[in-house]
CSV table of C-alpha atoms and ligand atoms in Angstrom, one decimal:
chain,number,residue,atom,x,y,z
U,1,MET,CA,138.0,69.3,39.8
U,2,SER,CA,139.1,65.7,39.6
U,3,SER,CA,139.9,64.0,42.8
U,4,GLU,CA,143.4,63.3,41.5
U,5,LYS,CA,144.0,67.1,40.8
U,6,GLU,CA,142.6,67.8,44.3
U,7,ARG,CA,145.0,65.4,45.9
U,8,GLU,CA,147.9,66.9,44.0
U,9,LEU,CA,147.0,70.4,45.2
U,10,LYS,CA,146.7,69.2,48.8
U,11,LEU,CA,150.1,67.6,48.5
U,12,GLN,CA,151.6,70.8,47.1
U,13,ALA,CA,150.1,72.8,50.0
U,14,LEU,CA,151.5,70.3,52.5
U,15,ARG,CA,155.0,70.4,50.9
U,16,LYS,CA,154.9,74.3,51.0
U,17,ALA,CA,153.9,74.2,54.6
U,18,ARG,CA,156.7,71.8,55.5
U,19,GLU,CA,159.3,74.0,53.6
U,20,GLN,CA,158.0,77.1,55.5
U,21,GLU,CA,158.3,75.3,58.8
U,22,GLU,CA,161.9,74.4,58.0
U,23,GLN,CA,162.7,77.9,57.0
U,24,ALA,CA,161.1,79.3,60.1
U,25,ARG,CA,163.1,76.9,62.3
U,26,LYS,CA,166.3,78.0,60.6
U,27,ARG,CA,165.5,81.7,61.1
U,28,LEU,CA,164.5,81.2,64.7
U,29,SER,CA,167.6,79.3,65.5
U,30,GLN,CA,169.4,82.7,65.6
U,31,ILE,CA,167.4,83.6,68.7
U,32,LYS,CA,168.6,82.6,72.2
U,33,TYR,CA,165.3,82.7,74.2
U,34,LYS,CA,161.8,82.6,72.8
U,35,LEU,CA,159.0,83.4,75.1
U,36,ILE,CA,155.2,83.5,74.7
U,37,VAL,CA,153.1,86.0,76.7
U,38,LEU,CA,149.5,84.9,77.1
U,39,SER,CA,146.5,85.4,79.3
U,40,GLY,CA,143.5,83.6,78.1
U,41,LYS,CA,141.4,86.7,79.0
U,42,GLY,CA,141.3,89.9,76.9
U,43,GLY,CA,142.1,93.4,78.3
U,44,VAL,CA,144.3,92.3,81.2
U,45,GLY,CA,147.3,94.3,79.9
U,46,LYS,CA,149.1,91.4,78.1
U,47,SER,CA,150.4,93.6,75.2
U,48,PHE,CA,151.4,96.3,77.7
U,49,ILE,CA,153.4,93.8,79.7
U,50,THR,CA,155.0,92.2,76.6
U,51,ALA,CA,156.0,95.6,75.2
U,52,ASN,CA,157.4,96.9,78.5
U,53,LEU,CA,159.2,93.6,79.4
U,54,ALA,CA,160.8,93.9,75.9
U,55,ALA,CA,161.7,97.5,76.4
U,56,ALA,CA,163.1,96.7,79.9
U,57,LEU,CA,165.2,93.9,78.6
U,58,ALA,CA,166.5,96.1,75.7
U,59,SER,CA,167.3,98.9,78.2
U,60,LYS,CA,169.6,96.4,80.0
U,61,GLY,CA,171.6,95.8,76.8
U,62,PHE,CA,169.9,92.8,75.3
U,63,GLU,CA,168.8,92.5,71.7
U,64,VAL,CA,165.1,92.0,71.7
U,65,GLY,CA,162.3,91.4,69.2
U,66,VAL,CA,158.5,91.2,69.6
U,67,LEU,CA,156.2,89.2,67.4
U,68,ASP,CA,152.7,90.5,67.6
U,69,ALA,CA,150.7,87.3,67.0
U,70,ASP,CA,147.4,89.0,67.6
U,71,VAL,CA,146.4,89.3,63.9
U,72,HIS,CA,142.9,90.6,64.6
U,73,GLY,CA,143.8,93.2,67.2
U,74,PRO,CA,147.5,94.1,66.8
U,75,SER,CA,148.5,96.8,69.3
U,76,ILE,CA,152.3,96.3,69.8
U,77,PRO,CA,153.3,98.7,67.0
U,78,LYS,CA,151.4,101.5,68.6
U,79,MET,CA,153.1,100.8,71.9
U,80,PHE,CA,156.5,101.2,70.2
U,81,GLY,CA,155.6,104.3,68.2
U,82,VAL,CA,155.8,102.6,64.9
U,83,HIS,CA,152.1,102.2,64.0
U,84,GLY,CA,151.5,103.4,60.4
U,85,GLN,CA,155.0,102.2,59.2
U,86,ALA,CA,155.4,99.3,56.8
U,87,MET,CA,157.8,96.4,56.9
U,88,TYR,CA,159.6,95.8,53.7
U,89,ALA,CA,161.5,92.8,52.3
U,90,GLY,CA,165.3,93.1,51.8
U,91,PRO,CA,167.6,90.5,50.3
U,92,ALA,CA,167.7,88.6,53.7
U,93,GLY,CA,164.0,88.5,54.1
U,94,LEU,CA,161.2,90.6,55.7
U,95,LEU,CA,162.8,93.2,58.0
U,96,PRO,CA,161.3,94.1,61.4
U,97,ILE,CA,160.7,97.7,62.2
U,98,VAL,CA,162.9,99.1,65.0
U,99,GLY,CA,160.6,100.7,67.6
U,100,VAL,CA,161.4,103.2,70.4
U,101,GLY,CA,164.0,101.6,72.7
U,102,GLY,CA,165.6,99.6,69.9
U,103,VAL,CA,163.1,96.7,70.0
U,104,ARG,CA,162.5,95.0,66.7
U,105,VAL,CA,158.8,94.7,66.0
U,106,VAL,CA,156.9,92.4,63.6
U,107,SER,CA,153.1,92.6,63.3
U,108,ALA,CA,150.3,92.2,60.8
U,109,ASP,CA,149.6,95.9,61.6
U,110,LEU,CA,152.8,96.8,59.8
U,111,MET,CA,151.5,95.0,56.6
U,112,LEU,CA,148.1,96.6,56.4
U,113,PRO,CA,147.4,99.5,54.0
U,114,ASP,CA,145.5,101.6,56.6
U,115,GLU,CA,144.1,101.4,60.1
U,116,GLU,CA,140.5,100.6,59.1
U,117,THR,CA,141.5,97.4,57.2
U,118,ALA,CA,140.8,94.3,59.3
U,119,LEU,CA,141.9,90.8,58.6
U,120,ILE,CA,138.8,88.7,58.4
U,121,TRP,CA,140.3,85.2,58.6
U,122,ARG,CA,139.4,81.8,59.9
U,123,GLY,CA,141.7,79.4,61.6
U,124,PRO,CA,143.6,77.9,58.6
U,125,LEU,CA,144.3,81.3,57.1
U,126,LYS,CA,145.7,82.6,60.4
U,127,THR,CA,147.8,79.5,60.8
U,128,GLY,CA,149.2,79.9,57.3
U,129,PHE,CA,149.9,83.6,57.8
U,130,ILE,CA,151.8,83.0,61.0
U,131,ARG,CA,153.8,80.2,59.5
U,132,GLU,CA,154.6,82.2,56.4
U,133,LEU,CA,155.6,85.2,58.5
U,134,LEU,CA,157.9,83.2,60.6
U,135,SER,CA,159.5,81.7,57.5
U,136,MET,CA,160.2,85.2,56.1
U,137,VAL,CA,161.3,87.4,58.9
U,138,ALA,CA,165.0,88.2,59.1
U,139,TRP,CA,165.2,88.9,62.9
U,140,SER,CA,169.0,89.0,63.0
U,141,PRO,CA,170.6,87.5,66.1
U,142,LEU,CA,168.5,88.2,69.2
U,143,ASP,CA,168.8,87.4,72.9
U,144,PHE,CA,165.0,87.5,73.4
U,145,LEU,CA,161.9,87.1,71.2
U,146,LEU,CA,158.7,87.8,73.0
U,147,VAL,CA,155.5,86.6,71.3
U,148,ASP,CA,152.4,88.5,72.2
U,149,LEU,CA,149.5,86.1,71.8
U,150,PRO,CA,145.8,87.1,71.4
U,151,PRO,CA,143.3,86.2,74.2
U,152,GLY,CA,142.1,82.7,74.3
U,153,THR,CA,143.7,79.4,73.5
U,154,GLY,CA,142.8,79.1,69.9
U,155,ASP,CA,144.6,79.0,66.5
U,156,GLU,CA,147.4,81.5,67.1
U,157,PRO,CA,148.7,80.1,70.4
U,158,LEU,CA,148.5,76.6,69.1
U,159,THR,CA,150.3,77.5,65.9
U,160,ILE,CA,153.1,79.3,67.7
U,161,ALA,CA,153.6,76.6,70.2
U,162,GLN,CA,153.8,74.0,67.4
U,163,LEU,CA,156.0,76.0,65.1
U,164,ILE,CA,158.5,77.2,67.8
U,165,LYS,CA,159.3,73.8,69.2
U,166,ASP,CA,162.1,75.1,71.3
U,167,LEU,CA,160.1,77.7,73.2
U,168,SER,CA,162.0,78.8,76.3
U,169,GLY,CA,158.8,79.3,78.3
U,170,ALA,CA,155.6,81.2,78.9
U,171,ILE,CA,154.7,84.2,80.9
U,172,VAL,CA,151.0,84.3,82.0
U,173,VAL,CA,149.4,87.7,82.6
U,174,THR,CA,146.5,88.0,85.0
U,175,THR,CA,144.6,90.6,87.1
U,176,PRO,CA,143.6,89.9,90.7
U,177,SER,CA,139.8,89.4,90.1
U,178,ASP,CA,138.3,85.9,90.5
U,179,LEU,CA,136.7,86.1,87.0
U,180,THR,CA,140.1,86.5,85.5
U,181,ARG,CA,141.5,83.6,87.5
U,182,ILE,CA,139.0,81.2,85.9
U,183,ILE,CA,139.9,82.1,82.4
U,184,VAL,CA,143.7,82.5,83.0
U,185,LYS,CA,143.7,79.0,84.5
U,186,LYS,CA,142.8,77.7,81.0
U,187,ALA,CA,145.9,79.4,79.6
U,188,ILE,CA,148.0,77.7,82.2
U,189,THR,CA,146.4,74.3,81.4
U,190,PHE,CA,147.1,75.0,77.7
U,191,CYS,CA,150.8,75.5,78.5
U,192,LYS,CA,151.0,72.4,80.6
U,193,GLN,CA,149.3,70.3,77.9
U,194,LEU,CA,151.7,71.5,75.3
U,195,ASN,CA,154.7,71.0,77.6
U,196,VAL,CA,155.6,74.7,77.5
U,197,SER,CA,157.6,75.6,80.6
U,198,LEU,CA,155.7,78.2,82.8
U,199,LEU,CA,158.1,80.9,83.9
U,200,GLY,CA,155.5,82.5,86.1
U,201,ILE,CA,152.5,84.8,86.4
U,202,VAL,CA,152.5,88.6,86.1
U,203,ASN,CA,149.8,90.1,88.3
U,204,ASN,CA,148.9,93.2,86.4
U,205,MET,CA,146.7,96.0,87.9
U,206,SER,CA,147.5,94.4,91.3
U,207,HIS,CA,146.8,97.6,93.3
U,208,PHE,CA,146.8,101.4,93.1
U,209,THR,CA,149.2,103.4,95.3
U,210,CYS,CA,147.8,106.8,96.3
U,211,PRO,CA,150.3,109.4,95.1
U,212,VAL,CA,149.5,111.6,98.0
U,213,CYS,CA,149.5,109.3,101.1
U,214,GLY,CA,151.2,106.2,99.7
U,215,THR,CA,148.4,103.9,100.8
U,216,ARG,CA,147.9,100.8,98.6
U,217,HIS,CA,144.3,100.2,97.4
U,218,TYR,CA,143.5,96.7,96.2
U,219,ILE,CA,140.9,97.8,93.7
U,220,PHE,CA,140.2,94.3,92.2
U,221,GLY,CA,140.8,92.5,95.5
U,222,GLN,CA,143.6,90.0,95.9
U,223,ALA,CA,141.8,86.7,96.1
U,224,GLY,CA,141.9,85.7,92.4
U,225,THR,CA,145.6,85.7,92.0
U,226,SER,CA,146.3,84.0,95.3
U,227,ARG,CA,143.9,81.2,94.4
U,228,LEU,CA,145.4,80.9,90.9
U,229,VAL,CA,148.8,80.4,92.5
U,230,GLU,CA,147.4,77.8,95.0
U,231,GLU,CA,145.5,75.9,92.3
U,232,THR,CA,148.2,75.8,89.6
U,233,GLY,CA,151.5,75.9,91.6
U,234,VAL,CA,152.8,78.7,89.3
U,235,ARG,CA,154.7,81.5,91.0
U,236,VAL,CA,154.1,85.2,90.7
U,237,LEU,CA,157.0,87.0,89.1
U,238,ALA,CA,155.7,90.5,89.5
U,239,ASP,CA,152.9,92.7,90.8
U,240,ILE,CA,152.4,95.6,88.5
U,241,PRO,CA,150.3,98.5,90.0
U,242,ILE,CA,147.7,100.5,88.2
U,243,ASP,CA,149.1,103.8,86.9
U,244,PRO,CA,146.9,106.2,84.9
U,245,ARG,CA,150.0,107.4,83.0
U,246,ILE,CA,150.2,104.0,81.4
U,247,ASN,CA,147.5,104.8,79.0
U,248,GLU,CA,149.1,108.1,78.1
U,249,SER,CA,152.4,106.3,77.3
U,250,VAL,CA,150.6,103.9,75.0
U,251,GLU,CA,148.9,106.8,73.2
U,252,ASN,CA,152.3,108.5,72.9
U,253,GLY,CA,154.0,105.4,71.6
U,254,VAL,CA,156.8,105.3,74.2
U,255,PRO,CA,157.1,102.2,76.4
U,256,PHE,CA,156.2,103.2,80.0
U,257,VAL,CA,159.5,101.9,81.4
U,258,LEU,CA,161.3,104.4,79.2
U,259,ALA,CA,158.8,107.3,79.8
U,260,TYR,CA,158.6,106.9,83.6
U,261,PRO,CA,161.5,104.8,84.7
U,262,GLU,CA,161.3,105.9,88.3
U,263,SER,CA,157.6,104.9,88.8
U,264,GLU,CA,156.5,102.0,90.9
U,265,ALA,CA,155.2,100.1,87.9
U,266,SER,CA,158.4,100.6,85.9
U,267,ARG,CA,160.6,99.5,88.8
U,268,SER,CA,158.5,96.3,89.0
U,269,LEU,CA,158.8,95.8,85.2
U,270,LEU,CA,162.6,96.3,85.3
U,271,ASP,CA,162.8,93.7,88.2
U,272,LEU,CA,160.6,91.4,86.1
U,273,ALA,CA,163.2,91.7,83.3
U,274,ASP,CA,166.0,90.8,85.6
U,275,LYS,CA,164.1,87.8,87.0
U,276,VAL,CA,163.2,86.5,83.5
U,277,ALA,CA,166.8,86.8,82.4
U,278,GLU,CA,168.0,85.0,85.5
U,279,ILE,CA,165.5,82.2,85.3
U,280,LEU,CA,166.3,81.5,81.7
U,281,LYS,CA,170.0,81.7,82.2
U,282,ALA,CA,169.7,79.1,85.0
U,283,SER,CA,167.4,76.7,83.1
U,284,PRO,CA,168.6,74.2,80.5
U,285,ARG,CA,167.9,75.2,76.9
U,286,PRO,CA,164.9,73.3,75.5
U,287,LYS,CA,165.6,71.2,72.4
U,288,GLY,CA,162.3,71.2,70.6
U,289,GLU,CA,160.2,69.3,73.0
U,290,THR,CA,156.9,71.2,72.9
U,291,SER,CA,154.3,68.6,72.3
U,292,SER,CA,151.9,68.7,69.3
U,293,LEU,CA,148.7,67.8,71.2
T,1,ATP,N1,148.8,98.4,85.1
T,1,ATP,C1,148.1,99.2,84.3
T,1,ATP,N2,147.6,100.4,84.8
T,1,ATP,C2,146.8,101.2,84.0
T,1,ATP,N3,146.4,100.9,82.8
T,1,ATP,C3,146.8,99.7,82.3
T,1,ATP,C4,147.7,98.8,83.0
T,1,ATP,N4,148.0,97.7,82.2
T,1,ATP,C5,147.3,97.9,81.1
T,1,ATP,N5,146.7,99.1,81.1
T,1,ATP,C6,145.8,99.6,80.0
T,1,ATP,O1,144.8,98.7,79.8
T,1,ATP,C7,144.4,98.6,78.4
T,1,ATP,C8,144.5,97.2,77.9
T,1,ATP,O2,145.9,96.8,77.8
T,1,ATP,P1,146.4,95.8,76.7
T,1,ATP,O3,146.0,96.3,75.3
T,1,ATP,O4,147.8,95.6,77.0
T,1,ATP,O5,145.6,94.5,77.1
T,1,ATP,P2,145.5,93.1,76.4
T,1,ATP,O6,145.4,92.1,77.4
T,1,ATP,O7,146.7,92.9,75.5
T,1,ATP,O8,144.3,93.3,75.5
T,1,ATP,P3,143.7,92.4,74.3
T,1,ATP,O9,142.8,91.4,74.9
T,1,ATP,O10,143.0,93.4,73.5
T,1,ATP,O11,144.9,91.8,73.5
T,1,ATP,C9,145.4,99.6,77.7
T,1,ATP,O12,144.7,100.8,77.5
T,1,ATP,C10,146.5,99.7,78.7
T,1,ATP,O13,147.1,101.0,78.5
């Protein structure tokens, strides 16, 4: 291919990317608060927290959407009982699937032909996919959009933070162990470097309360999260206990806060929803000031 042709193709791709960014910006302007949920470390319960915070906010009468930005390991559809369904395009754009509790869900999982299919993509393809997705989704007016990010501080978090320039803030999910602290600290640094406001930390799997005697057992200790708070200055918004029924609710596709609203974990998640709504209401709306590194 001649170098002139190559240059022309690159220019075309750049123009298309700019158009998609502009389209995404317009579509997202219908959403009042846009939050990212991240952890840096895998398996700490980030998707569980995202799904249940969304369901808790929806149960309080808010219009809520969740964007599952984990293209390699999407788990949000399963948590809302819509795994296996397919999003389709209407005249307004790509329509989210409405999950249990009325939360609108968008995920790569809702675009794949079957559950064995995996997206084997490198950085630029993932970036392009997220950009195109955001330019296409017709969310309808929402109060909250929660973006569930994959572990790490790689392509997806960076793409989201750069595309959604008016992010309202970030919620960081951790567990109390010291190993988690070291990795989660990187996610906090990531937010600070990108100028994303840190709403706070959710300390998941903080303890186990014996259902017989009510004693609290700190299975993973307490030191990791305490040190994380000391070192970063970010506050803890909620301590969510371990509850064996959480896995069952994930399997059944019903958010835990709806399946067991009276449990200790659900009460903490419902309080978390109140806190998040209050903090956002009290803070000035961002005007596109996330930095681009
Ligand atoms: N507080 C809890 N008590 C008991 N089980 C929990 C709790 N929080 C999460 N889990 C379980 O831990 C597992 C991992 O949760 P989840 O998929 O939300 O983690 P994640 O951080 O999003 O993982 P990934 O790194 O794969 O994105 C799930 O089976 C979930 O049901």
